[in-house]
Amino acid sequence: MLTARHQAARFLFWLLAAVPGTLLALLLLCFGIPALKPYLYPIPDIAWIRDLYRHKDAALARIPGPRLLLVGGSAVHFGFDADRITTALGVETFNYGAHGGLDLTYLLDRAERVARPGDTVLLAIEYPLYRTPVPFTALPVFFSSFHDKRFWWRMPVDLWLDYASQYDPRLVLRAAADNLTHWKRAPLSERPGGYRVATIDARGSERGASRAQVTPRMRELVAQDRQLIRPLDRSSPGSRAVAGFVRRQQERRVAVLAGWPPSLRRVEYDEPVAYRMLADLRSFWQDLRVPVIGTPDRFMVPDEAVFDTSFHMNETGQAMVTAALIEALRAYTSQAARNAP
Amino acid sequence: MAPSCLAGLTGGSARLLFNSFVFIFGFMPLVLAGYFALGRVDARRAALVWLGVASLAFYGWGDLRHLPLLLASIAGNFVLGRLMSRRAEADRPNGRLLALGVGLDLAVLAWFKYADFAAMNLASLGLPVRPPGIELPVGISFFTFTQIAYLVDCWRGETRRYRPHEYFLFVTYFPHLIAGPILLHREVIPQFWLARPYRFELARILIGLTIFTIGLFKKVVLADGVAPYADRLFDGVADGADPDMVAAWIGALAYTMQLYFDFSGYSDMAVGLSHMLGFRLPVNFWSPYRAGSIIEFWRRWHITLSRFLADHLYRPLGGSRRGASRHYLNLMITMLLGGLWHGAGWTFIAWGALHGCYLSLNHAFRRWAGSRPAVGRMLQHPPVRLLATLVTFLAVVLGWVLFRAESLMDAGIVANAMVGLGGGEKLFDGVGRIWLHLLPLLAILFFAPNSFQIMRRYTRYRPYSSGRTLGGPAAAEAGSGTGRLAWRMTGPWAVVTGCVLALALLSMLTAQSSPFLYFQF
């Protein structure tokens, strides 16, 4: 018969063993069993992102430099027609836009990996990405865990905790629940979503967002997609990621330009806070010594030019914002030529 | 802006939270170590002072602005209480001193909590008043009520001569300081005089740690897990959305669960912490959503507030002793003020009024049924009891809609949507998954034993039974000593406790520490 003290000591031993044991078991469950991985973060976009980067990296490698890389989230991917820009300006242009949910830390790291000295990177970042409160949301963490482990090792040490903090057991539980309720379509992360890689051309531009495909439901979702606009917070993880990226590119002789994300012209952009945010952005770029190309309103389009979200252009919108970018780049290059010594 | 996990490491917001790494791995072990070290050399007074200083550090962590207010409030109430106790011992009247003390306490509370609200309402009437923009000191409602109860007992001559450090610790005692439970001096200060709390007992600490772990799990996994659904609904409505029926029910039920798991989780953590230190705090929740009537609900929900309101408002007003009409009026007044205590806003007042109506109706029904034995017998039948529990739960959910909504109009929109009269806006994707999340939690609410029932083999926590709550004597559920889910100090239970703790810690790491809902009240 154990004494109370021994009983308590034994309990404490098992308790202290159980805490790391549970964490280890979860880790093994999440990342040790490859077959389980697709079940863990069941958003249909994850397979699209994987294939998108594979496609774009391969296509970009074939393009000789110096190049103009258009970088940002899906606003860039759906927005700009790199082929047309190449033809119009005679500069090798590539659309390296991906998925805004990946957050700036990840998106910019991918851009940094492919940009070469002598290239020019044009950043056209969706406004909400500047105010993301964390450097990583779950999507880049899960995506890189499955498909891009290189990102782990490239990450600055001070971000490791943030990165680890996104391994949320609730997400795993949610994923389990998802798979339970949709078991016939599992694994969900391999389920084809609305986007396809087959419609991406050799310069990374989207060719599959036709106006004819826009459904009333898409229109409804776009109408509901209210934008929450806040003044720019320069200490936010997004802003800091941009500043760090610009500094590093300037050091390695990659020129950086700032553009504006293609977007639906929403009433929210007429509010005073939006004017302030846009002015803040201009001054932010100015302080980073990054030239700003064009004006934001030139990249805002009417309802009929968007696809399925406020930031996704259909073919009409793509033509509009591409023309605006060509015009802005021409103005910038002629200005730069005039200012040259 | 602080990164998410660093926010957790530093307490999220500036305030030190129970659900932060700094508290769990820094503050708590340090306090326990200091306390037991002093206890070991039999320096009990020093141990109490140590706890008092730790409590001040806890309160002032990251924001010292309101510390002087807390100290002044303690000093003022202690001096007045002493004066009253002396006069009571000499059989001299001290009603004026009581009026002065309670008046001052309420004036301070009114200034910090209600001045903005009053000014805004006056301004909306066209008067040239500008809201002063006062920031609410955390825990002011709790430490004010705790001290008002103390003053009333001094006036009644029911206090003993406490030493300043004992009174100081009674008010500032960090497990209860900012979100209750609302303590009575007679149930806490005498525990300071016992020898046992100061002795290091591993078993006691492990039991306290287990209660704390259950509370932590309730807060960071269960409450914070459903919070996004509630926020999605109520923030959406505040932004102009007009939800469909499914969205309204998801959001309303999510908030119902969030509030319970959040607040009862905090209370469990407070009890667990206190248990480690060797002191017992009163139970604040006893499976409230299992109540078969609103009267029973108030025996089980925020029991220490219900007890305070019953002792210091409802009964002095006459309680049920002056006829039915007066009884209902007293209930209404008590609940209106109870609602206002929760916050300066019309939604809180409306919530109080709604519960005043509920209680009045329930008491009226009981009066009617009391003279009809057949009705009484029928109410005991399990299916009727089940129906009564369901009706009570729905009534409470409706109340929480008022409680959570930004305005009465928003509450109306949600309530309309709940009965199918909403605008039909879908606010949630993957509704099946959300129900799969909510249903197990509902099952926990209705069928799982509460924290103290789980711990019943080792420690006998019972709802307050020597006094009265707004629903009469607090709940003492039959069968609280039976059932299979009873924690034991064995290896398998250690593993279960460890798993629960690991999941809670992991959740803390993966989400920004969110403050407890009741901090704002």
Short mmCIF file of N, CA and C in Angstrom, two decimals, chain A residues 112-170:
data_model
loop_
_atom_site.label_atom_id
_atom_site.label_comp_id
_atom_site.label_asym_id
_atom_site.label_seq_id
_atom_site.Cartn_x
_atom_site.Cartn_y
_atom_site.Cartn_z
N GLU A 112 12.09 36.26 -52.96
CA GLU A 112 13.52 36.47 -52.73
C GLU A 112 14.34 35.31 -53.30
N ARG A 113 13.76 34.10 -53.20
CA ARG A 113 14.49 32.93 -53.68
C ARG A 113 14.67 32.96 -55.19
N VAL A 114 13.70 33.54 -55.91
CA VAL A 114 13.79 33.46 -57.37
C VAL A 114 14.38 34.73 -58.00
N ALA A 115 14.37 35.84 -57.24
CA ALA A 115 14.89 37.09 -57.82
C ALA A 115 16.42 37.00 -57.92
N ARG A 116 16.95 37.52 -59.03
CA ARG A 116 18.40 37.48 -59.22
C ARG A 116 18.92 38.91 -59.33
N PRO A 117 20.20 39.16 -59.00
CA PRO A 117 20.73 40.51 -59.15
C PRO A 117 20.46 41.01 -60.57
N GLY A 118 20.02 42.23 -60.67
CA GLY A 118 19.69 42.79 -61.98
C GLY A 118 18.20 42.74 -62.28
N ASP A 119 17.47 41.85 -61.57
CA ASP A 119 16.02 41.79 -61.75
C ASP A 119 15.36 42.99 -61.08
N THR A 120 14.09 43.20 -61.44
CA THR A 120 13.29 44.21 -60.75
C THR A 120 12.05 43.51 -60.19
N VAL A 121 11.76 43.78 -58.93
CA VAL A 121 10.56 43.19 -58.32
C VAL A 121 9.54 44.30 -58.13
N LEU A 122 8.37 44.09 -58.67
CA LEU A 122 7.30 45.07 -58.44
C LEU A 122 6.32 44.47 -57.44
N LEU A 123 6.21 45.11 -56.28
CA LEU A 123 5.32 44.60 -55.23
C LEU A 123 3.96 45.28 -55.36
N ALA A 124 2.93 44.47 -55.52
CA ALA A 124 1.56 45.01 -55.54
C ALA A 124 0.78 44.21 -54.50
N ILE A 125 0.87 44.67 -53.29
CA ILE A 125 0.41 43.86 -52.16
C ILE A 125 -1.01 44.26 -51.77
N GLU A 126 -1.86 43.27 -51.57
CA GLU A 126 -3.23 43.53 -51.14
C GLU A 126 -3.20 44.25 -49.78
N TYR A 127 -4.07 45.24 -49.65
CA TYR A 127 -4.04 46.08 -48.43
C TYR A 127 -4.18 45.28 -47.13
N PRO A 128 -5.06 44.25 -47.08
CA PRO A 128 -5.22 43.55 -45.78
C PRO A 128 -3.94 42.88 -45.30
N LEU A 129 -3.02 42.57 -46.24
CA LEU A 129 -1.82 41.85 -45.81
C LEU A 129 -0.91 42.70 -44.92
N TYR A 130 -1.07 44.02 -45.02
CA TYR A 130 -0.22 44.88 -44.19
C TYR A 130 -0.66 44.84 -42.73
N ARG A 131 -1.91 44.47 -42.51
CA ARG A 131 -2.37 44.55 -41.11
C ARG A 131 -2.58 43.17 -40.48
N THR A 132 -2.06 42.12 -41.09
CA THR A 132 -2.16 40.80 -40.46
C THR A 132 -1.41 40.86 -39.13
N PRO A 133 -2.05 40.45 -38.04
CA PRO A 133 -1.42 40.65 -36.73
C PRO A 133 -0.28 39.68 -36.43
N VAL A 134 -0.14 38.64 -37.25
CA VAL A 134 0.94 37.68 -36.99
C VAL A 134 1.76 37.51 -38.26
N PRO A 135 3.04 37.17 -38.13
CA PRO A 135 3.85 36.98 -39.33
C PRO A 135 3.38 35.77 -40.14
N PHE A 136 2.80 34.78 -39.45
CA PHE A 136 2.33 33.59 -40.16
C PHE A 136 0.93 33.26 -39.69
N THR A 137 0.06 32.99 -40.62
CA THR A 137 -1.19 32.34 -40.24
C THR A 137 -0.97 30.85 -40.48
N ALA A 138 -2.00 30.08 -40.27
CA ALA A 138 -1.81 28.63 -40.36
C ALA A 138 -1.47 28.18 -41.79
N LEU A 139 -1.99 28.88 -42.78
CA LEU A 139 -1.81 28.40 -44.16
C LEU A 139 -0.33 28.27 -44.56
N PRO A 140 0.49 29.33 -44.40
CA PRO A 140 1.89 29.15 -44.79
C PRO A 140 2.61 28.11 -43.96
N VAL A 141 2.22 28.00 -42.70
CA VAL A 141 2.89 27.04 -41.82
C VAL A 141 2.57 25.62 -42.28
N PHE A 142 1.31 25.35 -42.50
CA PHE A 142 0.93 24.02 -42.94
C PHE A 142 1.44 23.76 -44.36
N PHE A 143 1.34 24.78 -45.20
CA PHE A 143 1.79 24.59 -46.58
C PHE A 143 3.28 24.27 -46.62
N SER A 144 4.08 25.06 -45.89
CA SER A 144 5.52 24.83 -45.95
C SER A 144 5.88 23.52 -45.27
N SER A 145 5.12 23.13 -44.24
CA SER A 145 5.39 21.85 -43.59
C SER A 145 5.19 20.70 -44.55
N PHE A 146 4.19 20.82 -45.40
CA PHE A 146 3.91 19.73 -46.33
C PHE A 146 4.80 19.81 -47.58
N HIS A 147 4.94 21.01 -48.09
CA HIS A 147 5.47 21.11 -49.45
C HIS A 147 6.72 21.98 -49.61
N ASP A 148 7.16 22.64 -48.57
CA ASP A 148 8.28 23.55 -48.76
C ASP A 148 9.09 23.68 -47.47
N LYS A 149 9.72 22.60 -47.06
CA LYS A 149 10.44 22.61 -45.78
C LYS A 149 11.63 23.56 -45.80
N ARG A 150 12.05 23.92 -47.02
CA ARG A 150 13.18 24.84 -47.14
C ARG A 150 12.88 26.15 -46.40
N PHE A 151 11.63 26.52 -46.41
CA PHE A 151 11.22 27.75 -45.75
C PHE A 151 11.56 27.73 -44.26
N TRP A 152 11.44 26.54 -43.63
CA TRP A 152 11.76 26.42 -42.21
C TRP A 152 13.18 26.92 -41.94
N TRP A 153 14.09 26.48 -42.81
CA TRP A 153 15.51 26.77 -42.53
C TRP A 153 15.90 28.19 -42.93
N ARG A 154 15.14 28.78 -43.81
CA ARG A 154 15.44 30.15 -44.24
C ARG A 154 14.89 31.19 -43.27
N MET A 155 14.00 30.74 -42.41
CA MET A 155 13.29 31.67 -41.53
C MET A 155 14.22 32.26 -40.46
N PRO A 156 14.13 33.57 -40.20
CA PRO A 156 14.93 34.14 -39.11
C PRO A 156 14.56 33.49 -37.77
N VAL A 157 15.57 33.38 -36.91
CA VAL A 157 15.36 32.67 -35.64
C VAL A 157 14.25 33.32 -34.82
N ASP A 158 14.18 34.64 -34.88
CA ASP A 158 13.18 35.31 -34.04
C ASP A 158 11.75 35.01 -34.48
N LEU A 159 11.59 34.39 -35.62
CA LEU A 159 10.24 34.08 -36.07
C LEU A 159 9.85 32.63 -35.78
N TRP A 160 10.79 31.85 -35.28
CA TRP A 160 10.50 30.43 -35.07
C TRP A 160 9.30 30.20 -34.16
N LEU A 161 9.27 30.98 -33.08
CA LEU A 161 8.18 30.77 -32.13
C LEU A 161 6.84 31.10 -32.77
N ASP A 162 6.84 32.19 -33.57
CA ASP A 162 5.59 32.54 -34.25
C ASP A 162 5.16 31.43 -35.19
N TYR A 163 6.13 30.89 -35.84
CA TYR A 163 5.86 29.83 -36.80
C TYR A 163 5.28 28.61 -36.06
N ALA A 164 5.98 28.24 -34.98
CA ALA A 164 5.53 27.07 -34.21
C ALA A 164 4.16 27.31 -33.61
N SER A 165 3.89 28.56 -33.31
CA SER A 165 2.63 28.87 -32.63
C SER A 165 1.41 28.60 -33.49
N GLN A 166 1.63 28.40 -34.77
CA GLN A 166 0.47 28.15 -35.63
C GLN A 166 0.09 26.68 -35.74
N TYR A 167 0.88 25.81 -35.08
CA TYR A 167 0.48 24.39 -35.06
C TYR A 167 -0.65 24.24 -34.06
N ASP A 168 -1.81 24.52 -34.50
CA ASP A 168 -2.93 24.62 -33.59
C ASP A 168 -3.68 23.28 -33.54
N PRO A 169 -3.75 22.68 -32.36
CA PRO A 169 -4.47 21.41 -32.29
C PRO A 169 -5.93 21.56 -32.69
N ARG A 170 -6.45 22.78 -32.52
CA ARG A 170 -7.85 22.98 -32.92
C ARG A 170 -8.00 22.83 -34.43
#
